[in-house]
Tab-separated table of C-alpha atoms and ligand atoms in Angstrom:
chain	number	residue	atom	x	y	z
A	1	MET	CA	-40.346	-4.778	-3.603
A	2	GLY	CA	-38.771	-6.720	-0.724
A	3	SER	CA	-38.479	-5.310	2.773
A	4	ASN	CA	-35.021	-3.890	3.304
A	5	PRO	CA	-33.150	-4.648	6.505
A	6	HIS	CA	-30.229	-2.384	5.454
A	7	PRO	CA	-30.073	1.299	6.236
A	8	LYS	CA	-28.547	1.821	2.756
A	9	PRO	CA	-30.093	0.485	-0.440
A	10	HIS	CA	-28.545	-2.859	-1.255
A	11	PHE	CA	-27.973	-3.887	-4.880
A	12	LEU	CA	-26.871	-7.369	-5.941
A	13	LEU	CA	-24.831	-7.475	-9.143
A	14	PHE	CA	-24.294	-10.734	-10.964
A	15	PRO	CA	-22.009	-10.551	-14.018
A	16	PHE	CA	-21.472	-13.300	-16.573
A	17	MET	CA	-17.984	-14.716	-16.090
A	18	ALA	CA	-16.095	-12.984	-18.867
A	19	HIS	CA	-13.892	-9.909	-18.474
A	20	GLY	CA	-16.067	-7.845	-20.807
A	21	HIS	CA	-18.966	-8.390	-18.374
A	22	MET	CA	-17.123	-8.412	-15.038
A	23	ILE	CA	-15.182	-5.202	-15.662
A	24	PRO	CA	-18.173	-2.924	-16.312
A	25	THR	CA	-20.102	-4.622	-13.484
A	26	LEU	CA	-17.405	-3.701	-11.015
A	27	ASP	CA	-17.417	-0.151	-12.394
A	28	MET	CA	-21.179	-0.126	-11.895
A	29	ALA	CA	-20.797	-1.325	-8.297
A	30	LYS	CA	-18.367	1.537	-7.694
A	31	LEU	CA	-20.814	4.010	-9.157
A	32	PHE	CA	-23.682	2.769	-6.981
A	33	ALA	CA	-21.416	2.862	-3.944
A	34	THR	CA	-20.564	6.513	-4.610
A	35	LYS	CA	-24.306	7.162	-4.556
A	36	GLY	CA	-24.612	5.644	-1.100
A	37	ALA	CA	-25.767	2.139	-2.044
A	38	LYS	CA	-24.200	-1.054	-0.829
A	39	SER	CA	-23.188	-3.211	-3.787
A	40	THR	CA	-22.541	-6.939	-3.586
A	41	ILE	CA	-20.996	-8.711	-6.562
A	42	LEU	CA	-21.782	-12.396	-7.011
A	43	THR	CA	-19.166	-14.580	-8.597
A	44	THR	CA	-17.215	-17.851	-8.503
A	45	PRO	CA	-14.074	-18.686	-6.491
A	46	LEU	CA	-11.520	-18.094	-9.254
A	47	ASN	CA	-13.199	-14.939	-10.520
A	48	SER	CA	-13.370	-13.558	-6.996
A	49	LYS	CA	-9.573	-13.568	-7.014
A	50	ILE	CA	-9.627	-11.237	-10.042
A	51	LEU	CA	-12.181	-8.918	-8.490
A	52	GLN	CA	-10.880	-8.821	-4.931
A	53	LYS	CA	-7.849	-6.603	-5.517
A	54	PRO	CA	-9.660	-3.742	-7.278
A	55	ILE	CA	-12.450	-3.995	-4.705
A	56	ASP	CA	-9.937	-3.739	-1.844
A	57	THR	CA	-8.367	-0.736	-3.540
A	58	PHE	CA	-11.760	0.916	-3.917
A	59	ASN	CA	-12.786	0.228	-0.320
A	60	LYS	CA	-9.438	1.556	0.907
A	61	LEU	CA	-9.657	4.719	-1.191
A	62	ASN	CA	-13.258	5.245	-0.064
A	63	PRO	CA	-13.488	4.129	3.570
A	64	THR	CA	-17.106	5.194	3.969
A	65	LEU	CA	-18.293	3.301	0.890
A	66	GLU	CA	-18.869	-0.399	0.506
A	67	ILE	CA	-18.507	-3.088	-2.136
A	68	ASP	CA	-18.702	-6.757	-1.161
A	69	ILE	CA	-18.175	-10.062	-2.909
A	70	LYS	CA	-20.277	-13.164	-2.421
A	71	ILE	CA	-18.850	-16.392	-3.772
A	72	PHE	CA	-21.045	-19.057	-5.380
A	73	ASP	CA	-19.953	-22.640	-6.022
A	74	PHE	CA	-19.277	-23.583	-9.623
A	75	PRO	CA	-18.130	-27.224	-9.656
A	76	CYS	CA	-16.723	-27.250	-13.183
A	77	VAL	CA	-16.017	-30.969	-13.489
A	78	GLN	CA	-19.429	-31.938	-12.129
A	79	LEU	CA	-20.946	-29.557	-14.694
A	80	GLY	CA	-19.060	-31.202	-17.537
A	81	LEU	CA	-16.470	-28.448	-17.892
A	82	PRO	CA	-12.710	-28.736	-17.527
A	83	GLU	CA	-11.316	-28.101	-14.056
A	84	GLY	CA	-10.868	-24.367	-13.459
A	85	CYS	CA	-13.097	-23.331	-16.359
A	86	GLU	CA	-14.782	-20.457	-14.533
A	87	ASN	CA	-14.279	-17.738	-17.125
A	88	VAL	CA	-14.663	-17.492	-20.905
A	89	ASP	CA	-10.995	-16.567	-20.906
A	90	PHE	CA	-10.244	-20.184	-20.003
A	91	PHE	CA	-11.415	-21.706	-23.274
A	92	THR	CA	-10.777	-18.865	-25.696
A	93	SER	CA	-7.100	-18.445	-25.000
A	94	ASN	CA	-6.046	-21.252	-27.295
A	95	ASN	CA	-6.459	-21.583	-31.032
A	96	ASN	CA	-8.836	-24.536	-31.105
A	97	ASP	CA	-11.928	-23.810	-33.113
A	98	ASP	CA	-14.705	-25.779	-31.429
A	99	GLY	CA	-17.545	-24.232	-33.439
A	100	GLY	CA	-19.051	-22.603	-30.370
A	101	TYR	CA	-19.442	-25.854	-28.412
A	102	MET	CA	-17.645	-24.651	-25.282
A	103	ILE	CA	-19.352	-21.289	-25.056
A	104	PHE	CA	-22.752	-22.954	-25.242
A	105	LYS	CA	-21.797	-25.537	-22.630
A	106	PHE	CA	-20.441	-22.818	-20.384
A	107	LEU	CA	-23.570	-20.696	-20.770
A	108	THR	CA	-25.895	-23.540	-19.893
A	109	ALA	CA	-23.730	-24.639	-16.934
A	110	THR	CA	-24.378	-21.298	-15.232
A	111	ARG	CA	-27.951	-22.409	-14.530
A	112	PHE	CA	-26.342	-24.218	-11.605
A	113	PHE	CA	-26.287	-20.857	-9.786
A	114	LYS	CA	-30.074	-20.629	-9.606
A	115	ASP	CA	-30.541	-22.419	-6.260
A	116	GLN	CA	-27.716	-20.531	-4.618
A	117	LEU	CA	-29.122	-17.267	-5.897
A	118	GLU	CA	-32.586	-18.050	-4.566
A	119	LYS	CA	-31.188	-18.838	-1.125
A	120	LEU	CA	-29.256	-15.598	-1.098
A	121	LEU	CA	-32.231	-13.543	-2.263
A	122	GLU	CA	-34.389	-15.087	0.422
A	123	ALA	CA	-31.831	-14.406	3.123
A	124	THR	CA	-30.788	-10.885	2.138
A	125	ARG	CA	-33.813	-9.383	0.350
A	126	PRO	CA	-31.827	-6.816	-1.633
A	127	ASP	CA	-33.478	-3.798	-3.232
A	128	CYS	CA	-32.736	-5.149	-6.678
A	129	LEU	CA	-30.772	-7.748	-8.596
A	130	ILE	CA	-28.859	-6.652	-11.682
A	131	ALA	CA	-28.155	-9.926	-13.421
A	132	ASP	CA	-26.389	-10.456	-16.703
A	133	MET	CA	-28.429	-11.069	-19.868
A	134	PHE	CA	-26.879	-14.549	-20.054
A	135	PHE	CA	-28.675	-15.553	-16.837
A	136	PRO	CA	-32.282	-15.728	-18.080
A	137	TRP	CA	-33.337	-17.882	-15.090
A	138	ALA	CA	-32.520	-14.948	-12.786
A	139	THR	CA	-35.832	-13.200	-13.524
A	140	GLU	CA	-37.826	-16.134	-12.184
A	141	ALA	CA	-35.534	-16.528	-9.173
A	142	ALA	CA	-35.929	-12.855	-8.249
A	143	GLU	CA	-39.668	-12.899	-8.791
A	144	LYS	CA	-40.094	-15.622	-6.150
A	145	PHE	CA	-38.821	-13.203	-3.523
A	146	TYR	CA	-40.376	-10.052	-4.961
A	147	VAL	CA	-36.962	-8.650	-5.806
A	148	PRO	CA	-36.888	-6.568	-9.021
A	149	ARG	CA	-34.554	-8.086	-11.606
A	150	LEU	CA	-32.739	-5.742	-13.950
A	151	VAL	CA	-30.844	-6.895	-17.041
A	152	PHE	CA	-27.318	-5.851	-17.989
A	153	HIS	CA	-26.222	-6.670	-21.540
A	154	GLY	CA	-22.931	-4.885	-21.530
A	155	THR	CA	-23.610	-3.362	-24.943
A	156	GLY	CA	-25.019	-0.043	-26.152
A	157	TYR	CA	-28.357	1.192	-27.459
A	158	PHE	CA	-27.408	1.039	-31.116
A	159	SER	CA	-26.702	-2.677	-31.192
A	160	LEU	CA	-29.677	-3.474	-28.953
A	161	CYS	CA	-31.917	-1.619	-31.424
A	162	ALA	CA	-30.246	-3.136	-34.491
A	163	GLY	CA	-30.712	-6.636	-33.057
A	164	HIS	CA	-34.341	-5.879	-32.273
A	165	CYS	CA	-35.132	-4.586	-35.781
A	166	ILE	CA	-33.419	-7.544	-37.415
A	167	ARG	CA	-35.379	-10.000	-35.266
A	168	MET	CA	-38.631	-8.221	-36.077
A	169	HIS	CA	-38.144	-8.053	-39.855
A	170	ASN	CA	-35.574	-10.710	-40.800
A	171	PRO	CA	-34.215	-8.669	-43.727
A	172	GLN	CA	-31.452	-11.271	-44.161
A	173	ASN	CA	-34.034	-13.697	-45.527
A	174	ARG	CA	-34.782	-11.416	-48.463
A	175	VAL	CA	-31.284	-11.105	-49.922
A	176	ALA	CA	-29.867	-13.350	-52.615
A	177	SER	CA	-26.514	-13.928	-50.943
A	178	SER	CA	-24.952	-13.650	-47.500
A	179	CYS	CA	-22.772	-10.762	-48.637
A	180	GLU	CA	-25.513	-8.695	-50.285
A	181	PRO	CA	-26.038	-5.475	-48.333
A	182	PHE	CA	-29.444	-4.502	-46.939
A	183	VAL	CA	-30.750	-1.580	-44.925
A	184	ILE	CA	-31.907	-2.534	-41.414
A	185	PRO	CA	-35.677	-1.896	-41.505
A	186	ASP	CA	-37.126	0.607	-39.007
A	187	LEU	CA	-33.758	1.443	-37.499
A	188	PRO	CA	-33.022	5.177	-37.740
A	189	GLY	CA	-30.118	6.137	-39.999
A	190	ASP	CA	-30.422	3.701	-42.949
A	191	ILE	CA	-27.798	1.389	-41.522
A	192	ILE	CA	-26.321	-1.076	-43.992
A	193	LEU	CA	-25.351	-4.608	-43.022
A	194	THR	CA	-25.016	-8.069	-44.563
A	195	LYS	CA	-26.278	-11.473	-43.468
A	196	GLU	CA	-22.783	-12.698	-42.600
A	197	GLN	CA	-22.396	-9.855	-40.088
A	198	ILE	CA	-25.486	-10.774	-38.081
A	199	VAL	CA	-25.271	-12.417	-34.677
A	200	ASP	CA	-26.708	-15.947	-34.425
A	201	GLY	CA	-29.487	-15.473	-36.953
A	202	ASP	CA	-30.672	-19.072	-36.638
A	203	ASN	CA	-33.559	-19.263	-34.165
A	204	GLU	CA	-33.662	-23.043	-34.317
A	205	SER	CA	-30.052	-23.630	-33.259
A	206	ASP	CA	-29.299	-24.353	-29.579
A	207	MET	CA	-27.795	-20.904	-29.281
A	208	GLY	CA	-30.831	-19.355	-31.005
A	209	LYS	CA	-33.159	-21.072	-28.530
A	210	PHE	CA	-31.044	-19.918	-25.621
A	211	MET	CA	-31.184	-16.352	-26.924
A	212	ASN	CA	-34.975	-16.577	-27.143
A	213	GLU	CA	-35.020	-17.469	-23.452
A	214	VAL	CA	-32.759	-14.481	-22.786
A	215	ARG	CA	-35.225	-12.190	-24.552
A	216	LYS	CA	-38.242	-13.630	-22.766
A	217	SER	CA	-36.622	-13.099	-19.379
A	218	GLU	CA	-35.798	-9.551	-20.375
A	219	VAL	CA	-39.412	-8.788	-21.243
A	220	GLU	CA	-40.437	-10.145	-17.845
A	221	SER	CA	-37.737	-8.217	-15.978
A	222	SER	CA	-38.077	-4.771	-14.389
A	223	GLY	CA	-35.887	-3.113	-17.013
A	224	VAL	CA	-32.439	-2.720	-18.471
A	225	ILE	CA	-29.286	-0.915	-17.352
A	226	VAL	CA	-27.224	0.357	-20.277
A	227	ASN	CA	-23.564	1.329	-20.284
A	228	SER	CA	-23.908	4.309	-22.589
A	229	PHE	CA	-24.876	7.976	-22.585
A	230	HIS	CA	-27.719	9.655	-24.415
A	231	GLU	CA	-25.608	12.167	-26.339
A	232	LEU	CA	-23.589	9.374	-27.976
A	233	GLU	CA	-26.523	7.654	-29.635
A	234	PRO	CA	-29.616	9.816	-29.026
A	235	ALA	CA	-31.780	8.399	-31.825
A	236	TYR	CA	-31.119	4.848	-30.629
A	237	ALA	CA	-31.519	5.637	-26.924
A	238	ASP	CA	-34.931	7.116	-27.711
A	239	PHE	CA	-35.870	4.251	-30.023
A	240	TYR	CA	-34.875	1.674	-27.404
A	241	LYS	CA	-36.750	3.358	-24.602
A	242	LYS	CA	-39.825	3.874	-26.770
A	243	PHE	CA	-40.091	0.650	-28.757
A	244	VAL	CA	-37.867	-2.053	-27.293
A	245	ALA	CA	-37.453	-2.132	-23.515
A	246	LYS	CA	-40.116	-1.661	-20.917
A	247	LYS	CA	-37.722	0.602	-19.082
A	248	ALA	CA	-34.058	1.493	-19.483
A	249	TRP	CA	-31.542	3.619	-17.638
A	250	HIS	CA	-28.171	4.583	-19.101
A	251	ILE	CA	-25.409	5.315	-16.634
A	252	GLY	CA	-22.207	5.331	-18.713
A	253	PRO	CA	-19.527	5.514	-19.747
A	254	LEU	CA	-18.838	3.340	-16.719
A	255	SER	CA	-15.059	3.255	-17.178
A	256	VAL	CA	-14.711	6.911	-16.177
A	257	VAL	CA	-15.567	6.034	-12.592
A	258	ASN	CA	-11.905	4.925	-12.336
A	259	ARG	CA	-9.904	8.066	-11.789
A	260	GLY	CA	-6.419	7.376	-10.445
A	261	LEU	CA	-3.569	5.344	-11.931
A	262	GLN	CA	-4.104	2.401	-9.589
A	263	GLU	CA	-7.815	2.032	-10.305
A	264	LYS	CA	-7.282	2.288	-14.048
A	265	ALA	CA	-4.366	-0.141	-13.963
A	266	GLU	CA	-6.232	-2.765	-11.935
A	267	ARG	CA	-9.184	-3.199	-14.303
A	268	GLY	CA	-9.483	-6.846	-15.262
A	269	LYS	CA	-6.442	-9.084	-15.034
A	270	LYS	CA	-3.007	-8.170	-13.779
A	271	ALA	CA	-1.250	-6.244	-16.537
A	272	SER	CA	1.556	-8.049	-18.373
A	273	ILE	CA	3.624	-4.859	-18.477
A	274	ASP	CA	4.806	-2.551	-15.734
A	275	GLU	CA	2.285	0.316	-15.880
A	276	VAL	CA	4.789	2.976	-14.904
A	277	GLU	CA	7.253	1.835	-17.594
A	278	CYS	CA	4.434	1.810	-20.123
A	279	LEU	CA	3.431	5.374	-19.219
A	280	LYS	CA	7.064	6.508	-19.333
A	281	TRP	CA	7.361	5.098	-22.830
A	282	LEU	CA	4.191	6.916	-23.860
A	283	ASP	CA	5.506	10.131	-22.251
A	284	SER	CA	8.467	9.955	-24.626
A	285	LYS	CA	6.193	10.044	-27.686
A	286	LYS	CA	4.600	13.025	-29.431
A	287	PRO	CA	0.887	13.640	-28.709
A	288	GLY	CA	-1.367	11.605	-30.949
A	289	SER	CA	1.488	9.623	-32.494
A	290	VAL	CA	0.856	6.116	-31.119
A	291	ILE	CA	-1.676	3.592	-32.370
A	292	TYR	CA	-3.025	1.130	-29.794
A	293	ILE	CA	-4.136	-2.271	-31.074
A	294	SER	CA	-6.202	-4.659	-28.990
A	295	PHE	CA	-8.951	-7.149	-29.668
A	296	GLY	CA	-10.350	-7.458	-26.165
A	297	SER	CA	-10.425	-10.408	-23.827
A	298	VAL	CA	-12.022	-13.090	-25.983
A	299	ALA	CA	-10.902	-12.890	-29.622
A	300	SER	CA	-7.925	-15.100	-30.273
A	301	PHE	CA	-6.434	-14.757	-33.735
A	302	LYS	CA	-4.637	-17.483	-35.602
A	303	ASN	CA	-0.921	-17.109	-36.227
A	304	GLU	CA	-1.520	-16.332	-39.927
A	305	GLN	CA	-3.526	-13.281	-38.906
A	306	LEU	CA	-1.040	-12.104	-36.287
A	307	ILE	CA	1.731	-12.246	-38.884
A	308	GLU	CA	-0.296	-9.922	-41.135
A	309	ILE	CA	-0.900	-7.476	-38.286
A	310	ALA	CA	2.794	-7.437	-37.453
A	311	ALA	CA	3.777	-6.815	-41.072
A	312	GLY	CA	1.099	-4.155	-41.581
A	313	LEU	CA	2.132	-2.304	-38.452
A	314	GLU	CA	5.774	-2.388	-39.336
A	315	ALA	CA	5.049	-1.147	-42.860
A	316	SER	CA	2.929	1.720	-41.523
A	317	GLY	CA	6.042	3.060	-39.805
A	318	THR	CA	4.002	4.352	-36.905
A	319	ASN	CA	4.538	4.095	-33.148
A	320	PHE	CA	2.407	1.321	-31.695
A	321	ILE	CA	1.353	-0.641	-28.653
A	322	TRP	CA	0.007	-3.996	-29.762
A	323	VAL	CA	-1.660	-6.394	-27.343
A	324	VAL	CA	-1.423	-10.061	-28.302
A	325	ARG	CA	-3.414	-12.608	-26.281
A	326	LYS	CA	-0.481	-14.962	-25.921
A	327	ASN	CA	1.652	-15.685	-22.934
A	328	LYS	CA	5.348	-15.091	-22.806
A	329	GLY	CA	7.026	-18.398	-23.421
A	330	ASP	CA	4.399	-19.610	-25.919
A	331	LYS	CA	5.939	-20.502	-29.265
A	332	GLU	CA	6.127	-17.228	-31.121
A	333	GLU	CA	5.544	-18.434	-34.632
A	334	TRP	CA	3.375	-15.382	-35.210
A	335	LEU	CA	6.167	-12.866	-34.791
A	336	PRO	CA	8.170	-12.002	-37.938
A	337	GLU	CA	11.832	-12.603	-37.348
A	338	GLY	CA	13.644	-9.548	-36.051
A	339	MET	CA	10.514	-7.392	-35.900
A	340	GLU	CA	10.944	-6.464	-32.269
A	341	GLU	CA	14.559	-5.389	-32.835
A	342	ARG	CA	13.651	-3.448	-35.964
A	343	THR	CA	10.818	-1.593	-34.229
A	344	LYS	CA	12.669	-1.052	-30.948
A	345	GLY	CA	11.760	2.341	-29.533
A	346	LYS	CA	8.873	2.580	-31.979
A	347	GLY	CA	6.650	-0.171	-30.754
A	348	ILE	CA	5.747	-2.334	-27.776
A	349	ILE	CA	4.140	-5.756	-27.954
A	350	ILE	CA	2.239	-6.642	-24.792
A	351	ARG	CA	1.821	-10.396	-24.507
A	352	GLY	CA	-1.220	-11.019	-22.329
A	353	TRP	CA	-3.099	-8.182	-20.636
A	354	ALA	CA	-2.689	-4.443	-21.164
A	355	PRO	CA	-3.669	-1.626	-18.798
A	356	GLN	CA	-5.991	-0.473	-21.575
A	357	VAL	CA	-7.667	2.582	-20.113
A	358	LEU	CA	-4.332	4.012	-18.962
A	359	ILE	CA	-2.992	3.674	-22.500
A	360	LEU	CA	-6.099	5.040	-24.207
A	361	ASP	CA	-6.219	8.044	-21.883
A	362	HIS	CA	-2.583	9.015	-22.529
A	363	GLN	CA	-2.112	12.014	-24.804
A	364	ALA	CA	0.460	10.181	-26.938
A	365	THR	CA	-2.205	7.715	-28.061
A	366	GLY	CA	-3.730	8.950	-31.311
A	367	GLY	CA	-5.809	6.029	-32.552
A	368	PHE	CA	-7.274	2.700	-31.521
A	369	VAL	CA	-7.491	-0.441	-33.636
A	370	THR	CA	-10.375	-2.221	-31.929
A	371	HIS	CA	-12.556	-5.290	-32.346
A	372	CYS	CA	-15.493	-3.052	-31.356
A	373	GLY	CA	-16.310	-4.854	-28.137
A	374	TRP	CA	-18.629	-2.380	-26.474
A	375	ASN	CA	-16.396	-1.688	-23.469
A	376	SER	CA	-13.386	-0.983	-25.645
A	377	LEU	CA	-15.401	1.137	-28.012
A	378	LEU	CA	-16.797	3.263	-25.199
A	379	GLU	CA	-13.385	3.541	-23.546
A	380	GLY	CA	-12.073	4.800	-26.906
A	381	VAL	CA	-14.941	7.297	-27.114
A	382	ALA	CA	-14.283	8.535	-23.573
A	383	ALA	CA	-10.616	9.001	-24.486
A	384	GLY	CA	-11.560	11.019	-27.600
A	385	LEU	CA	-9.920	8.625	-30.039
A	386	PRO	CA	-10.595	7.897	-33.699
A	387	MET	CA	-10.689	4.166	-34.378
A	388	VAL	CA	-9.874	1.497	-36.901
A	389	THR	CA	-12.828	-0.850	-36.610
A	390	TRP	CA	-12.132	-4.572	-36.876
A	391	PRO	CA	-15.156	-6.521	-35.657
A	392	VAL	CA	-14.698	-10.232	-34.992
A	393	GLY	CA	-17.938	-11.689	-33.635
A	394	ALA	CA	-20.837	-11.161	-31.202
A	395	GLU	CA	-22.556	-7.790	-31.795
A	396	GLN	CA	-19.317	-6.143	-32.873
A	397	PHE	CA	-20.376	-5.604	-36.499
A	398	TYR	CA	-23.331	-3.552	-35.252
A	399	ASN	CA	-21.005	-1.513	-33.047
A	400	GLU	CA	-18.739	-0.934	-36.027
A	401	LYS	CA	-21.626	0.625	-37.960
A	402	LEU	CA	-22.230	3.037	-35.102
A	403	VAL	CA	-18.618	4.222	-35.327
A	404	THR	CA	-18.270	4.362	-39.110
A	405	GLN	CA	-21.802	5.225	-40.301
A	406	VAL	CA	-23.255	7.279	-37.436
A	407	LEU	CA	-20.477	8.842	-35.356
A	408	LYS	CA	-18.073	8.968	-38.316
A	409	THR	CA	-15.048	8.660	-36.066
A	410	GLY	CA	-13.671	5.446	-37.531
A	411	VAL	CA	-12.204	3.720	-40.546
A	412	SER	CA	-13.169	0.116	-41.198
A	413	VAL	CA	-10.311	-2.313	-41.705
A	414	GLY	CA	-12.636	-4.225	-44.037
A	415	ALA	CA	-13.692	-7.307	-42.058
A	416	THR	CA	-16.732	-8.613	-43.874
A	417	LYS	CA	-17.934	-11.542	-41.825
A	418	HIS	CA	-18.613	-12.751	-38.336
A	419	VAL	CA	-16.223	-15.589	-37.338
A	420	ARG	CA	-16.568	-16.439	-33.650
A	421	PHE	CA	-13.342	-15.682	-31.715
A	422	LYS	CA	-11.130	-15.931	-34.833
A	423	GLY	CA	-12.285	-13.105	-37.093
A	424	ASP	CA	-12.346	-12.641	-40.838
A	425	PHE	CA	-8.878	-12.731	-42.434
A	426	ILE	CA	-7.390	-9.279	-43.085
A	427	SER	CA	-4.255	-8.737	-45.169
A	428	ARG	CA	-1.203	-6.728	-44.116
A	429	GLU	CA	-1.953	-4.161	-46.841
A	430	LYS	CA	-5.377	-3.477	-45.355
A	431	VAL	CA	-3.903	-3.156	-41.861
A	432	GLU	CA	-1.273	-0.693	-43.053
A	433	LYS	CA	-3.785	1.370	-45.043
A	434	ALA	CA	-6.315	1.657	-42.211
A	435	VAL	CA	-3.666	2.591	-39.648
A	436	ARG	CA	-2.296	5.363	-41.887
A	437	GLU	CA	-5.763	6.584	-42.745
A	438	VAL	CA	-6.836	6.941	-39.130
A	439	LEU	CA	-3.705	8.843	-38.103
A	440	VAL	CA	-2.840	11.163	-40.998
A	441	GLY	CA	-4.562	13.414	-43.503
A	442	GLU	CA	-7.410	15.886	-43.625
A	443	GLU	CA	-10.154	13.359	-43.008
A	444	ALA	CA	-8.200	11.988	-40.064
A	445	GLY	CA	-8.214	15.492	-38.584
A	446	GLU	CA	-11.978	15.733	-38.976
A	447	ARG	CA	-12.517	12.342	-37.404
A	448	ARG	CA	-10.263	13.338	-34.530
A	449	ARG	CA	-12.221	16.564	-33.952
A	450	ARG	CA	-15.494	14.643	-33.878
A	451	ALA	CA	-13.979	12.093	-31.479
A	452	LYS	CA	-12.789	14.877	-29.139
A	453	THR	CA	-16.273	16.396	-29.120
A	454	LEU	CA	-17.759	13.027	-28.142
A	455	ALA	CA	-15.266	12.734	-25.285
A	456	GLU	CA	-16.396	16.140	-24.006
A	457	MET	CA	-19.988	14.947	-24.224
A	458	ALA	CA	-19.092	11.806	-22.294
A	459	LYS	CA	-17.581	13.892	-19.506
A	460	ALA	CA	-20.625	16.135	-19.381
A	461	ALA	CA	-23.011	13.145	-19.321
A	462	VAL	CA	-21.712	11.887	-15.964
A	463	LYS	CA	-21.470	15.331	-14.352
A	464	GLU	CA	-24.280	16.895	-12.366
A	465	GLY	CA	-27.204	17.513	-14.700
A	466	GLY	CA	-25.823	15.199	-17.435
A	467	SER	CA	-27.977	12.458	-18.967
A	468	SER	CA	-26.185	9.568	-17.250
A	469	PHE	CA	-26.046	11.438	-13.951
A	470	ASN	CA	-29.802	11.964	-14.099
A	471	ASP	CA	-30.627	8.399	-15.138
A	472	LEU	CA	-28.405	7.036	-12.363
A	473	ASN	CA	-30.213	9.160	-9.793
A	474	SER	CA	-33.639	8.123	-10.995
A	475	PHE	CA	-32.565	4.475	-11.007
A	476	ILE	CA	-31.301	4.668	-7.421
A	477	GLU	CA	-34.420	6.473	-6.333
A	478	GLU	CA	-36.698	3.949	-7.976
A	479	PHE	CA	-34.998	0.932	-6.436
A	480	SER	CA	-34.274	2.211	-2.944
A	481	SER	CA	-37.158	1.050	-0.875
B	1	UDP	N1	-9.041	-5.151	-21.506
B	1	UDP	C1	-7.914	-4.694	-20.867
B	1	UDP	N2	-6.722	-5.171	-21.278
B	1	UDP	C2	-6.583	-6.071	-22.273
B	1	UDP	C3	-7.733	-6.527	-22.933
B	1	UDP	C4	-8.962	-6.033	-22.528
B	1	UDP	O1	-7.996	-3.873	-19.947
B	1	UDP	O2	-5.460	-6.457	-22.600
B	1	UDP	C5	-10.362	-4.667	-21.051
B	1	UDP	C6	-10.901	-3.548	-21.906
B	1	UDP	O3	-10.457	-2.302	-21.405
B	1	UDP	C7	-12.400	-3.725	-21.771
B	1	UDP	C8	-12.559	-5.245	-21.589
B	1	UDP	O4	-11.289	-5.718	-21.174
B	1	UDP	O5	-12.863	-3.078	-20.622
B	1	UDP	C9	-12.941	-5.962	-22.862
B	1	UDP	O6	-14.283	-5.760	-23.133
B	1	UDP	P1	-14.833	-5.540	-24.598
B	1	UDP	O7	-16.286	-5.343	-24.497
B	1	UDP	O8	-14.086	-4.458	-25.264
B	1	UDP	O9	-14.465	-6.849	-25.380
B	1	UDP	P2	-14.593	-8.426	-25.056
B	1	UDP	O10	-13.397	-8.786	-24.310
B	1	UDP	O11	-15.851	-8.609	-24.265
B	1	UDP	O12	-14.650	-9.018	-26.420
């Protein structure tokens, strides 16, 4: 462990440049700060602009605590990327299907940070470096200066275990077709999946090779920080700690560190709706009567799919808030003519960015149609909401199984295959059916009760004596020299 010139422990946090990684990293920095550590977040110039406001708010609300930003150069053009391409958001917000070319290019370009990171580690000698899984070179950089490197994946235990068991046994190679179901070997709970729902199964592809590097660096790291809580996925937390990672600490749900309206509203990008107006609208609705639909910060559906969602929602007759990753002024060929007038008072379409946690936490919200990105899923759990699961890509199909097969708090919309950023096509009838099913009926009531119990467990996990509270304390203790 490096010698520490700071009176407080000093943790460096280095998120991958995508909202789904930056948002929980900032939450983590806040959490460490409340425990008396100094947290410094490393990022690029454009991303620092996104992070600066919520950091200023936090530092102002907590004058004795400290979060800093350190900016690294990321010369996009020199690295073969378009000018300003500092976040995954940049290349996923249009409908061009590039077959994963840009994401791979972006991932490999981040290696450019290595020298800057080494210089910083040498100069500051922090107590630890929590670097994103997508920065495999960070383990070696930290090792040079005897700084422990921790890994942050941004996902939960269940999917980490599912991925591990699939890599160990390759059950997908023993089925006759890509849609034939199999049970994931070794994984507790007899979880059923198909080949077309697996993440990057091809070890020989560029992406597969990159992921092997990621795994190697993880094995060589000092351990893993997980945004989850034991009570949510106990069998998988135990499995992961026993069989997969050298060491792991869970400290979530991280989103609950944001307590007031301002902190919740400032997560991620600037909201495309006035938060107060949005809350007023929700106030006017009956408890549990609104469905919230969002597919996170990366998925970008084609117009054909958006049209089906619009029609399904309208047919369901329910109150809704629907977030569409399009900017006002874009051609709205995805919006059925007259829909907004017909659903006036019943529904809101947010074009761009929603203050998600504020909406989820409101009592009028009764269900969440989600792509099962881990942050969204956990935010839904913390809000006590039943979900319609609609995985698109990444590890989202694994997360779906946790909700539908283990927690039993969700209804699947019926997406059958992994299609990066675009998703499997789902008809309006399926959208309507799933939305109704999650909101009304006896089974909906049971799902809601289970979801409320999980939310209570989430609250207890971060309170004194809770599993996340305890893991956080032991983490801080272990890495404060
Ligand atoms: N988010 C938000 N408003 C939006 C879209 C996303 O606040 O309009 C936040 C959401 O609350 C979550 C994160 O962005 O914290 C998305 O992360 P997730 O893991 O759910 O999905 P990803 O974007 O990585 O696919």
